[in-house]
Structure formats: C-alpha cells, structure tokens
Coordinates of C-alpha atoms in Angstrom, one line a residue:
Chain A
X1 CA -17.3 66.5 -19.5
X2 CA -14.5 67.6 -18.4
X3 CA -11.3 65.9 -17.3
X4 CA -11.0 66.7 -13.5
X5 CA -15.2 65.8 -13.1
X6 CA -14.4 62.2 -14.9
X7 CA -11.2 61.8 -13.1
X8 CA -12.5 62.5 -9.6
X9 CA -15.0 59.9 -10.2
X10 CA -12.9 57.6 -10.4
X11 CA -10.8 58.3 -7.9
X12 CA -14.2 58.4 -5.7
X13 CA -14.6 54.6 -7.0
X14 CA -10.6 53.8 -6.4
X15 CA -11.3 55.2 -3.1
X16 CA -14.3 53.4 -2.3
X17 CA -13.5 50.3 -3.2
X18 CA -10.6 50.0 -1.0
X19 CA -11.8 48.6 1.6
X20 CA -13.0 45.5 -0.2
X21 CA -9.2 45.5 -2.2
X22 CA -6.8 45.9 0.5
X23 CA -6.3 43.8 4.4
X24 CA -6.9 46.6 6.5
X25 CA -10.0 45.0 7.3
X26 CA -8.7 42.3 9.3
X27 CA -11.9 40.8 9.1
X28 CA -13.0 40.4 5.6
X29 CA -10.8 37.6 3.0
X30 CA -11.0 38.7 -0.5
X31 CA -12.2 35.9 -3.1
X32 CA -8.2 34.9 -3.6
X33 CA -8.4 34.5 0.0
X34 CA -10.9 32.8 0.5
X35 CA -10.0 30.1 -2.3
X36 CA -6.8 30.0 -0.2
X37 CA -8.0 29.1 2.8
X38 CA -10.0 26.5 0.9
X39 CA -6.5 24.9 -0.4
X40 CA -5.4 24.4 3.9
X41 CA -8.6 22.9 4.5
X42 CA -8.9 19.4 5.7
X43 CA -11.8 19.0 3.4
X44 CA -9.2 19.6 0.0
X45 CA -7.1 16.8 1.6
X46 CA -7.5 14.0 -1.7
X47 CA -7.7 10.5 -1.4
X48 CA -4.6 8.6 0.2
X49 CA -2.6 8.3 -2.4
X50 CA -2.1 4.2 -3.7
X51 CA 1.4 2.9 -2.7
X52 CA 1.9 0.1 -5.7
X53 CA 5.1 -0.4 -4.1
X54 CA 3.1 -2.2 -1.4
X55 CA 0.6 -4.5 -2.4
X56 CA -0.5 -4.7 1.3
X57 CA -1.3 -1.4 1.9
X58 CA -4.5 -0.6 2.2
X59 CA -4.9 -4.7 3.6
X60 CA -6.8 -4.5 7.0
X61 CA -5.0 -7.5 8.3
X62 CA -1.7 -6.4 7.1
X63 CA -3.0 -3.1 9.6
X64 CA -3.5 -4.7 12.2
X65 CA -0.4 -6.8 12.5
X66 CA 1.3 -3.6 11.4
X67 CA -0.2 -2.1 14.7
X68 CA 1.2 -4.9 17.1
X69 CA 4.5 -4.4 15.8
X70 CA 4.4 -0.6 15.7
X71 CA 4.1 -1.2 19.3
X72 CA 5.9 -4.3 20.3
X73 CA 9.2 -3.5 21.9
X74 CA 9.8 -7.4 21.2
X75 CA 11.2 -6.1 17.3
X76 CA 14.5 -4.6 19.1
X77 CA 17.9 -5.8 19.7
X78 CA 17.5 -5.2 23.5
X79 CA 13.1 -6.0 24.1
X80 CA 12.5 -2.6 26.0
X81 CA 12.0 -0.5 22.0
X82 CA 9.1 -0.3 19.6
X83 CA 8.3 2.6 17.5
X84 CA 6.3 3.7 19.9
X85 CA 9.2 4.6 22.6
X86 CA 10.2 7.9 19.9
X87 CA 6.4 7.9 17.9
X88 CA 4.3 8.0 20.9
X89 CA 0.7 7.9 20.3
X90 CA -0.5 10.6 22.6
X91 CA 1.8 12.9 21.3
X92 CA 0.6 12.9 17.8
X93 CA 3.1 10.1 17.4
X94 CA 6.1 12.1 18.2
X95 CA 8.1 12.5 21.4
X96 CA 8.8 16.4 22.8
X97 CA 12.5 15.6 22.5
X98 CA 15.1 17.9 20.5
X99 CA 16.7 14.3 18.9
X100 CA 15.5 11.1 19.8
X101 CA 16.4 8.3 22.1
X102 CA 15.9 5.3 21.2
X103 CA 18.9 2.6 22.5
X104 CA 20.7 6.0 22.5
X105 CA 20.4 9.7 21.3
X106 CA 20.1 10.0 17.6
X107 CA 20.5 13.5 15.3
X108 CA 17.5 14.3 14.6
X109 CA 14.0 15.1 16.2
X110 CA 11.3 12.6 15.8
X111 CA 8.8 13.1 13.7
X112 CA 5.1 12.9 13.8
X113 CA 3.1 10.9 11.8
X114 CA -0.5 12.5 10.9
X115 CA -1.1 12.5 7.4
X116 CA 2.3 10.5 6.5
X117 CA 0.4 8.6 3.2
X118 CA 0.4 11.0 1.6
X119 CA 4.3 12.0 1.5
X120 CA 6.8 11.4 -1.3
X121 CA 9.6 11.0 0.8
X122 CA 10.6 9.7 4.2
X123 CA 12.5 11.4 7.0
X124 CA 13.5 14.9 7.1
X125 CA 16.1 14.7 4.3
X126 CA 14.0 12.1 2.2
X127 CA 16.5 9.2 2.0
X128 CA 13.5 6.6 1.7
X129 CA 10.5 6.6 -0.6
X130 CA 7.9 4.6 1.0
X131 CA 6.8 4.0 4.2
X132 CA 8.1 0.2 4.4
X133 CA 11.8 1.1 3.4
X134 CA 11.8 3.6 5.8
X135 CA 10.3 1.6 8.7
X136 CA 13.2 -0.9 8.0
X137 CA 16.1 1.5 8.7
X138 CA 15.4 2.0 13.4
X139 CA 14.7 -1.1 12.9
X140 CA 19.0 -1.3 12.2
X141 CA 20.1 1.9 13.5
X142 CA 22.0 0.6 16.4
X143 CA 20.7 4.2 18.4
X144 CA 17.2 3.1 17.5
X145 CA 15.8 0.0 17.8
X146 CA 19.4 -1.9 17.4
X147 CA 18.2 -5.4 16.3
X148 CA 19.2 -7.6 13.3
X149 CA 17.6 -9.0 10.1
X150 CA 17.7 -12.6 11.3
X151 CA 17.2 -11.9 14.7
X152 CA 13.4 -10.0 13.5
X153 CA 12.8 -13.4 11.3
X154 CA 13.2 -14.8 14.0
X155 CA 10.8 -13.1 16.6
X156 CA 8.2 -12.7 13.6
X157 CA 8.2 -16.8 13.2
X158 CA 7.6 -17.4 17.2
X159 CA 5.7 -14.5 18.0
X160 CA 3.3 -13.5 14.9
X161 CA 3.4 -17.1 12.6
X162 CA -0.1 -17.0 11.7
X163 CA -0.6 -13.8 11.2
X164 CA 2.2 -13.3 9.2
X165 CA 1.4 -15.7 6.7
X166 CA -2.5 -15.7 6.8
X167 CA -0.9 -12.3 5.0
X168 CA 2.4 -13.2 4.1
X169 CA 2.5 -16.7 2.6
X170 CA 4.4 -19.4 4.6
X171 CA 7.9 -18.0 5.8
X172 CA 11.3 -19.6 4.7
X173 CA 12.6 -22.0 7.1
X174 CA 14.7 -20.6 9.8
X175 CA 16.0 -23.7 11.5
X176 CA 19.3 -23.6 10.1
X177 CA 20.1 -19.7 10.5
X178 CA 21.9 -17.9 12.7
X179 CA 20.1 -15.4 15.5
X180 CA 22.0 -12.7 14.6
X181 CA 23.2 -11.6 11.9
X182 CA 22.4 -8.5 9.3
X183 CA 24.4 -6.1 6.8
X184 CA 24.6 -3.7 9.0
X185 CA 25.0 -5.1 12.4
X186 CA 28.0 -5.5 15.0
X187 CA 31.0 -6.0 13.5
X188 CA 30.0 -9.9 14.3
X189 CA 26.7 -9.6 12.7
X190 CA 27.8 -8.4 9.4
X191 CA 30.5 -11.6 9.2
X192 CA 27.9 -13.7 9.8
X193 CA 25.5 -12.4 7.3
X194 CA 28.2 -12.2 4.6
X195 CA 28.5 -16.3 5.3
X196 CA 25.1 -16.9 4.5
X197 CA 23.9 -18.2 1.5
X198 CA 22.6 -16.0 -0.6
X199 CA 19.6 -17.6 -0.7
X200 CA 18.5 -17.5 2.7
X201 CA 20.0 -13.7 3.2
X202 CA 17.1 -13.6 0.0
X203 CA 14.4 -14.8 1.8
X204 CA 15.5 -13.0 5.3
X205 CA 15.2 -9.4 3.1
X206 CA 11.6 -10.2 2.2
X207 CA 10.6 -11.4 5.9
X208 CA 12.5 -8.0 6.3
X209 CA 10.6 -6.2 3.7
X210 CA 7.0 -7.9 4.6
X211 CA 7.4 -6.5 8.2
X212 CA 7.9 -2.6 7.0
X213 CA 5.0 -3.6 4.2
X214 CA 2.4 -4.4 7.5
X215 CA 3.7 -1.6 9.4
X216 CA 3.3 1.2 6.5
X217 CA -0.2 -0.3 6.2
X218 CA -0.6 0.5 9.7
X219 CA 0.9 4.4 9.5
X220 CA -1.4 4.9 6.4
X221 CA -4.0 5.0 8.5
X222 CA -3.0 7.7 10.6
X223 CA -4.7 10.2 9.4
X224 CA -4.9 14.9 10.2
X225 CA -7.4 15.0 13.0
X226 CA -10.0 17.8 12.0
X227 CA -9.1 21.8 13.7
X228 CA -10.7 24.8 15.0
X229 CA -9.0 25.8 11.5
X230 CA -10.5 23.4 9.4
X231 CA -14.2 24.4 11.2
X232 CA -13.2 28.1 10.1
X233 CA -12.5 26.7 6.3
X234 CA -15.4 24.6 6.6
X235 CA -17.9 28.1 7.3
X236 CA -16.2 30.3 4.6
X237 CA -16.9 28.0 2.1
X238 CA -20.5 27.5 2.1
X239 CA -20.3 31.2 2.9
X240 CA -21.3 31.4 6.1
X241 CA -20.6 33.1 9.4
X242 CA -18.6 30.9 11.5
X243 CA -20.2 29.9 14.5
X244 CA -19.0 28.9 18.1
X245 CA -15.0 28.0 18.3
X246 CA -15.0 28.4 14.3
X247 CA -14.6 32.1 15.3
X248 CA -11.7 33.6 14.2
X249 CA -10.0 36.3 16.9
X250 CA -9.0 39.0 14.8
X251 CA -5.8 38.1 16.2
X252 CA -5.7 35.0 14.2
X253 CA -7.7 36.4 11.2
X254 CA -4.7 38.9 10.9
X255 CA -2.4 35.8 11.1
X256 CA -3.8 33.7 8.7
X257 CA -4.1 37.0 5.9
X258 CA 0.1 37.3 7.0
X259 CA 0.8 33.4 7.2
X260 CA -1.5 33.2 2.8
X261 CA 0.3 36.7 2.2
X262 CA 3.0 38.5 3.1
X263 CA 4.9 36.6 4.9
X264 CA 5.3 34.1 2.4
X265 CA 4.4 31.1 4.5
X266 CA 2.0 29.4 2.0
X267 CA 4.8 29.3 -0.7
X268 CA 6.1 26.0 1.2
X269 CA 3.7 25.6 4.0
X270 CA 0.6 24.8 1.5
X271 CA -2.4 22.7 1.1
X272 CA -4.0 20.5 3.6
X273 CA -1.1 19.1 5.4
X274 CA 0.3 22.5 4.9
X275 CA 3.5 20.8 3.5
X276 CA 4.4 21.2 -0.8
X277 CA 6.1 18.0 0.4
X278 CA 9.6 19.4 -1.0
X279 CA 13.1 20.2 0.3
X280 CA 13.9 23.6 1.2
X281 CA 17.0 25.4 3.0
X282 CA 15.5 27.5 5.6
X283 CA 18.6 28.6 7.0
X284 CA 17.9 26.5 10.3
X285 CA 21.2 26.5 12.3
X286 CA 23.3 22.8 13.2
X287 CA 23.4 21.8 16.0
X288 CA 27.5 22.5 17.2
X289 CA 28.5 19.0 18.4
X290 CA 26.9 17.1 15.8
X291 CA 28.1 15.2 12.7
X292 CA 27.8 17.5 9.4
X293 CA 24.4 16.7 7.9
X294 CA 24.1 18.2 4.6
X295 CA 20.1 17.3 4.5
X296 CA 18.8 16.3 1.0
X297 CA 22.5 16.6 -0.6
X298 CA 23.4 13.2 0.7
X299 CA 19.6 11.7 0.9
X300 CA 19.2 11.2 -2.8
X301 CA 21.5 9.2 -3.3
X302 CA 21.0 6.7 -0.5
X303 CA 16.7 6.4 -2.2
X304 CA 17.9 5.7 -5.1
X305 CA 20.8 2.8 -4.0
X306 CA 18.3 1.5 -1.4
X307 CA 17.6 -2.0 -2.1
X308 CA 14.3 -1.5 -0.6
X309 CA 13.4 1.3 -2.9
X310 CA 10.2 1.4 -5.1
X311 CA 12.3 0.1 -8.1
X312 CA 14.4 -3.1 -6.5
X313 CA 13.5 -6.7 -5.8
X314 CA 11.3 -6.4 -2.8
X315 CA 8.8 -3.5 -4.1
X316 CA 5.1 -4.9 -5.8
X317 CA 5.2 -1.7 -8.3
X318 CA 6.0 -1.5 -11.9
X319 CA 9.4 0.4 -12.8
X320 CA 7.4 3.1 -14.5
X321 CA 5.2 3.4 -11.3
X322 CA 8.1 4.5 -9.2
X323 CA 7.7 8.3 -10.5
X324 CA 9.0 10.2 -7.4
X325 CA 12.5 8.2 -7.5
X326 CA 12.9 8.4 -11.2
X327 CA 12.4 12.3 -11.6
X328 CA 13.8 13.5 -8.4
X329 CA 16.7 15.6 -8.3
X330 CA 19.7 14.2 -8.0
X331 CA 22.3 17.1 -7.3
X332 CA 22.3 21.2 -7.2
X333 CA 23.0 23.6 -4.8
X334 CA 19.9 23.7 -3.7
X335 CA 19.8 20.3 -1.7
X336 CA 22.5 21.3 0.6
X337 CA 20.9 21.5 3.9
X338 CA 17.5 20.9 2.7
X339 CA 14.9 19.5 4.7
X340 CA 11.5 18.1 4.0
X341 CA 8.7 21.2 4.9
X342 CA 6.8 19.7 7.9
X343 CA 3.3 19.5 8.8
X344 CA 1.8 22.8 10.3
X345 CA -1.2 21.3 11.7
X346 CA -0.6 19.8 15.4
X347 CA 2.7 22.2 15.4
X348 CA 1.6 24.3 18.1
X349 CA 1.8 21.9 20.8
X350 CA 4.6 19.6 19.7
X351 CA 7.9 21.7 20.5
X352 CA 10.5 22.1 20.1
X353 CA 10.8 22.2 16.1
X354 CA 13.1 21.7 14.2
X355 CA 15.0 18.9 12.0
X356 CA 17.5 18.2 15.2
X357 CA 15.1 20.6 17.4
X358 CA 16.5 23.6 17.4
X359 CA 14.2 26.0 19.0
X360 CA 11.8 25.6 21.5
X361 CA 9.3 27.7 21.3
X362 CA 7.3 29.1 18.3
X363 CA 8.7 32.6 19.2
X364 CA 12.1 31.2 18.0
X365 CA 10.8 30.2 14.7
X366 CA 8.4 33.4 14.5
X367 CA 12.1 35.0 14.8
X368 CA 14.2 32.5 12.9
X369 CA 12.0 34.1 9.4
X370 CA 12.1 37.4 10.2
X371 CA 16.2 37.8 10.7
X372 CA 16.3 34.8 8.2
X373 CA 20.0 34.3 8.5
X374 CA 22.2 32.8 6.1
X375 CA 22.8 29.1 6.1
X376 CA 25.4 27.2 8.0
X377 CA 25.9 25.7 4.2
X378 CA 24.0 26.1 0.8
X379 CA 22.2 29.1 0.3
X380 CA 18.9 30.1 2.8
X381 CA 15.2 29.8 0.3
X382 CA 14.2 32.3 3.1
X383 CA 14.1 36.5 2.8
X384 CA 13.3 37.8 5.6
X385 CA 9.9 39.6 6.8
X386 CA 9.7 41.8 9.4
X387 CA 7.1 41.4 11.5
X388 CA 5.7 43.7 14.1
X389 CA 5.3 42.4 17.7
X390 CA 1.4 42.0 16.4
X391 CA 2.2 40.3 13.7
X392 CA 4.9 37.5 15.0
X393 CA 1.7 37.2 18.0
X394 CA -0.9 37.4 15.4
X395 CA 1.4 34.2 13.2
X396 CA 1.5 32.5 16.5
X397 CA -2.2 32.9 17.5
X398 CA -3.3 31.6 13.6
X399 CA -0.7 28.5 13.7
X400 CA -2.9 27.9 17.5
X401 CA -6.1 27.2 15.2
X402 CA -4.5 24.6 13.2
X403 CA -3.4 22.6 17.0
X404 CA -4.9 19.3 17.6
X405 CA -6.1 18.8 21.7
X406 CA -3.6 15.7 23.3
X407 CA -4.6 12.5 21.8
X408 CA -6.6 13.0 19.4
X409 CA -4.5 12.0 16.4
X410 CA -6.1 8.3 16.7
X411 CA -5.6 5.7 14.0
Chain B
X1 CA -23.1 72.0 -7.1
X2 CA -20.0 73.6 -6.8
X3 CA -17.3 72.3 -8.7
X4 CA -13.8 71.3 -6.4
X5 CA -11.0 73.5 -6.2
X6 CA -8.1 72.5 -8.3
X7 CA -5.9 72.3 -5.4
X8 CA -7.9 69.6 -3.9
X9 CA -8.2 67.5 -7.5
X10 CA -4.1 68.2 -7.1
X11 CA -3.9 66.9 -3.8
X12 CA -6.6 63.6 -4.6
X13 CA -4.6 63.1 -7.9
X14 CA -1.7 62.5 -5.6
X15 CA -3.6 60.8 -3.1
X16 CA -4.5 58.0 -5.6
X17 CA -1.0 58.2 -7.0
X18 CA 0.1 56.9 -3.8
X19 CA -2.4 54.1 -3.2
X20 CA -1.9 53.2 -6.8
X21 CA 1.9 52.8 -6.5
X22 CA 1.1 51.0 -2.9
X23 CA -1.1 48.5 -4.4
X24 CA 1.0 47.9 -7.5
X25 CA 4.1 47.1 -4.7
X26 CA 2.0 44.8 -3.0
X27 CA 1.0 43.0 -6.5
X28 CA 4.5 42.8 -7.1
X29 CA 5.2 40.9 -4.1
X30 CA 2.5 38.4 -4.8
X31 CA 2.2 38.2 -8.6
X32 CA 3.9 37.8 -12.2
X33 CA 3.4 40.9 -14.0
X34 CA -0.1 41.8 -15.5
X35 CA 1.6 41.7 -18.8
X36 CA 2.8 38.3 -19.0
X37 CA 2.8 36.1 -21.7
X38 CA 1.1 32.9 -21.3
X39 CA 0.7 31.1 -24.7
X40 CA 0.9 28.1 -24.7
X41 CA 2.4 28.1 -28.6
X42 CA 5.3 30.3 -29.7
X43 CA 7.9 29.9 -32.1
X44 CA 11.5 29.5 -30.3
X45 CA 13.6 32.1 -29.6
X46 CA 15.3 31.6 -33.0
X47 CA 12.1 31.2 -34.6
X48 CA 13.5 27.5 -36.1
X49 CA 10.8 25.8 -34.0
X50 CA 7.2 26.4 -33.4
X51 CA 5.8 24.9 -30.3
X52 CA 3.0 24.3 -28.1
X53 CA 2.6 22.5 -24.7
X54 CA -0.2 21.3 -23.2
X55 CA -0.6 19.0 -19.7
X56 CA -1.9 15.9 -19.9
X57 CA -4.3 16.6 -17.8
X58 CA -6.6 19.7 -16.9
X59 CA -6.2 21.2 -14.5
X60 CA -3.0 21.0 -13.6
X61 CA -2.7 21.0 -9.7
X62 CA -0.3 21.9 -7.6
X63 CA 1.2 19.5 -5.5
X64 CA 0.3 16.4 -8.0
X65 CA 3.6 15.0 -10.4
X66 CA 1.9 15.2 -13.9
X67 CA 3.1 15.2 -17.4
X68 CA 2.6 17.2 -20.5
X69 CA 2.4 16.7 -24.3
X70 CA 5.1 18.5 -26.3
X71 CA 4.2 19.7 -30.2
X72 CA 7.5 20.3 -32.6
X73 CA 7.0 21.4 -36.0
X74 CA 10.0 23.3 -38.0
X75 CA 8.9 26.6 -39.7
X76 CA 7.4 25.1 -42.9
X77 CA 4.5 23.3 -40.7
X78 CA 5.9 20.0 -40.7
X79 CA 6.6 17.6 -37.9
X80 CA 10.1 17.8 -36.0
X81 CA 10.2 13.9 -35.1
X82 CA 13.8 13.3 -34.4
X83 CA 14.7 15.9 -32.3
X84 CA 16.0 15.9 -28.8
X85 CA 13.8 17.9 -26.3
X86 CA 14.7 18.5 -22.7
X87 CA 13.2 20.5 -20.5
X88 CA 14.3 23.1 -17.1
X89 CA 12.4 25.5 -15.4
X90 CA 11.6 27.3 -12.4
X91 CA 10.2 30.3 -10.2
X92 CA 11.5 32.9 -12.0
X93 CA 10.7 35.2 -8.9
X94 CA 11.7 33.0 -6.4
X95 CA 15.1 32.3 -8.0
X96 CA 14.0 28.5 -7.5
X97 CA 14.3 25.6 -10.3
X98 CA 12.2 22.6 -10.2
X99 CA 11.5 20.9 -7.4
X100 CA 11.9 17.6 -9.8
X101 CA 14.3 16.5 -13.1
X102 CA 11.1 16.3 -15.6
X103 CA 12.5 13.6 -18.6
X104 CA 10.5 13.5 -22.2
X105 CA 9.6 9.8 -21.3
X106 CA 9.4 8.9 -25.3
X107 CA 8.9 10.6 -28.9
X108 CA 5.2 10.0 -30.3
X109 CA 4.2 10.2 -33.9
X110 CA 3.9 13.7 -35.6
X111 CA 6.8 15.5 -33.3
X112 CA 5.0 15.2 -30.6
X113 CA 6.8 14.2 -26.9
X114 CA 5.8 13.8 -23.6
X115 CA 7.3 14.7 -20.4
X116 CA 7.0 13.3 -17.5
X117 CA 7.3 14.0 -13.8
X118 CA 6.6 17.8 -13.5
X119 CA 5.4 19.4 -10.4
X120 CA 5.0 22.6 -9.0
X121 CA 4.8 22.6 -5.8
X122 CA 3.7 26.4 -5.2
X123 CA 1.2 28.6 -6.0
X124 CA 3.0 31.4 -8.1
X125 CA 4.6 32.0 -11.9
X126 CA 6.3 29.2 -13.0
X127 CA 8.8 29.0 -16.8
X128 CA 9.2 26.2 -18.1
X129 CA 12.0 25.7 -20.5
X130 CA 12.6 23.5 -23.2
X131 CA 15.8 23.2 -25.8
X132 CA 15.2 21.0 -28.9
X133 CA 18.2 20.2 -30.8
X134 CA 17.6 18.7 -34.4
X135 CA 19.4 18.4 -37.5
X136 CA 17.9 21.7 -38.5
X137 CA 19.4 23.5 -35.2
X138 CA 19.3 23.8 -30.8
X139 CA 16.9 25.8 -30.2
X140 CA 15.1 27.1 -27.1
X141 CA 11.8 27.8 -25.8
X142 CA 10.5 29.5 -22.4
X143 CA 6.5 29.2 -21.2
X144 CA 5.1 30.8 -18.6
X145 CA 2.8 29.1 -16.5
X146 CA 0.4 30.4 -13.4
X147 CA -0.7 28.8 -10.8

C-alpha cells in the first residue's frame, strides 16, 4: 500500500473522530466531562465529616438547643440581634447586603451557611477552625451581637438552664459573678473580667464554648438542597436522557463546558459544593474606606492562637485529630488577600458577591474573571480568559442551574 | 476508484496538521505532558538514594487530607534509617505550592517515613518534592502525580 492511501485513511479516521472529541457539539459531553459533572453533583457529597473537637456535634438535643439560640435575639448585648439577623433562613442564611449589619456595619459580607459543616475553615479568611469556635466570634463582636461572656452565661442560666444541663451537665454557680464581663468587651467589661478569679473565668469560658458547640450542632444540619444541575447530573450519571427541568438548554450546556473546561472555574470551584475549601487571591479589589484586609495572611495566626481551637483546652479532640490546624500553611505570599472559595450553589439569587460585596451582579463577576486585574496586594491567581458575549451569558446561565428557590434551604 | 490528486492529499495533510496543533494546544492548557514520568519509585537527583512513595490509602481523593509512606534506601539497597525527610510541592502549570504544609510525623522502621497532611485541592498535575538529608548526603527527588 502506498503512503498516500494510508495517510488518507488516517486522515479520514481522525476527521470522523473530531465531532466526538471536540467541544463543538454543545449537546455532547466527553467521558471526561461526564466524570467531572458527576464529581460536582450533590450525589457525590461525602458523609458529613465528624468534628472530634465537639463531642455534641451530632447530638440531636444539642442541635435543638442550638437552633433555639441561633434565632434568639436574647443572645446579644442589646437584645435585638441573633445569628438569624444576618443569616436569614429564607435567604439561604445570608442577608443580600454587601457588608453585614448587626449592632453596626461590619467589614465583610455575610456568608451563606448551606453545607458549612463540610468546611474545614470558617470565615472568608479561615480564622477559625470549627463551627463552634466560629460562633463565639460574632457573639463578642461589638458590631454584631455586642454581648459578653458572663452576660451570655447568665442568659443561659435564666432562659435555657434545664436544656443546657441535660446536654452539658450542671452550670457553674454564677450568683457571685458580674453581669457584664469579658476579655473582648468595653474597657469596663475587660477590667471586670481581669479582676475575676481564674477558675471563674475558666468556668465561664466553658459555658461560652458549649453555647458554640450547641449552635454548631444545629448548623451541621444545614445542607445544600438539590438543584436543576443535580437532576441533570443524575441523568448523565445513569446514562439516560435528562427529563423535565433537568434538560439543559444549549446555552446552559455551553456554560457548563466552559466552567469545567476553558474558563478553569473548576480549578477552585470543584467538588459537590463547588469549593476546594481553600484560600485564593483572585484580585478582587479592596473596598475604599475599609481598614486594610490581608485575608488569609492575617488569619492563620489568629486560628493558631485561638483558645477555642481544636488544640485548645475547650476542645474535645486529641491533638493528633487536629490535622487542619497542624498542617496549615502559615506563611507565604500566596496567603496575602487570599479568601475562601465560596460555594456557587444558590449564588445566582444571592447577590452581591465576594468577601466585601464588591460586585453587585453575576455579570460583574464574570467580567472580573475576564479582565483579571492585578490584586491590590499579593498576586492574583486568575489568568484572564476572554469570554465572548455568548460565553459570558452561557456561564451565567449555567450558574443559574445551581440556584435554589427561595426558602428551600431548610435544615 | 480513482486516487485523489496529490494536491488534495497535501491540502488534507495541511488541514490535519492545523487540527492536530489546535487539539494539542487545547490539551496543553488542560493536561500535563503526555510523557510525564509517573513512576512512584526513583533514584534521587544525584543518585544517593532510591526512593519510593505510596499513598496510605488508594485512591487519592481530591480535597481530602491524607498521608503518604515514603521508603528511602541507599544506593546499595540498605534502608536509610536516620534521614531527615522534608516535603514540598505544588502545581507546575499553575505556579502555586501545596495548599497544606505536610510533615514527616515520625520515622517508621526500615527507612520508611510517614508524611501526614497532604491535600490536593485541584485536579491535574501535582509535584511532590522530597529533600533527604543523611550522613550519606543531601539529595532531592521529585514525583509527579496526576489527579
């Protein structure tokens, strides 16, 4: 056989194979793409990881107490703020504001809570290593709940004594302790706290930690609801044609392919929660007028120094179980202005976006990824991908397939 | 059947080349080089040690913290029992390091070492670099892992 013929045969075979290989046919997924779709599906969500630092993490009584506390405005300095003031149940446990407002305005955007039990680090910068340690922060922040430690212990004794004691055992005696004292409060509260006996401070800290542990048990029950994308993915996984609302339009299909392909979104927004649980500098601008925000670079130290962390005296874990803390990257340029990759489930209907609400719409988010501006500090990991007008629309259409209808994020 | 003219064949060849280059370019963005060395046993850069690695549990899952077992022997096959092994790594295509700071958490018998706290938070090509220091010398070895 002469070479032109074999060459031509090879050419014909390659040519015929192209439609199956290339991304030109919007309605066909390659085997590799199907696998990625499966990895993003809610069906791939692993079992809720244990929290060995919280022995009541999976105790239903603790979760019930935590639910009551989460919605109780009594758990605040002025009696007006609860966790649910900002984490609103009917809004995916967030508030749709660029910066959260409790007693006053904070510097960051309220984070939605669906699936938070799977997350190893809390806050945009990961400055806490568990849900229970996290819950204690807003309670003492003057801009959020604005309360103090002895105040919270008295509140529990007066309003939740029997429920608390059934879970955690007897409350310490509080009669001799001041109404308002704590290490992070007003000058007066701090002075009163310092004047307390160390054993009393420890007893109060234990009650405080237990409040966090009950709230954490509740938060672990907030799971991401099924979306259109999951119904589509289920059909892909079973090799059947998607039916009903699981059918993707050509535009949605193109968006999906961009997301997991050329646009590289999947590098960070991966797995069934669409997050790698890690911190990245994506070049999001700083909000003028706010104090300098170093992101993860300032947060690692705070997590390590937190007395309520996994290695601390109020943790129920063995030190060797505190792997996240032990193996955390502690320094490096890549931590500067790095923030936790947010889940994209439900994102379409909960603008604004980013850690301080920098963008009002998904269009602005996509433009940001396309422009890939230099970071205000540190180095952005985003390499600009220029989207056509159609590509931009397609990505947004895909993100909308991950949306959750209002008030379906029920625990 | 008539053979296609030489011109048609040349045109076809040119077209095929363009398609092939285009597809290769697409793959370059998304994938590690096809001939990437994925061996889990290697000798170190200067040949001082023979090193093999294995994850404590297979398969290695994206996102999970996990451990690797590293076995270090001298060139003559005897175990390197008192080596100081340290680990580093990252994604060559993205220019970033590991998302965690894994550590050797205790030498095991027979020149084996457990590395705890490894996480691969993205799919794709990862490098794990081991530095090995013992009286025999200071050497390095790099393993490629594709998720």
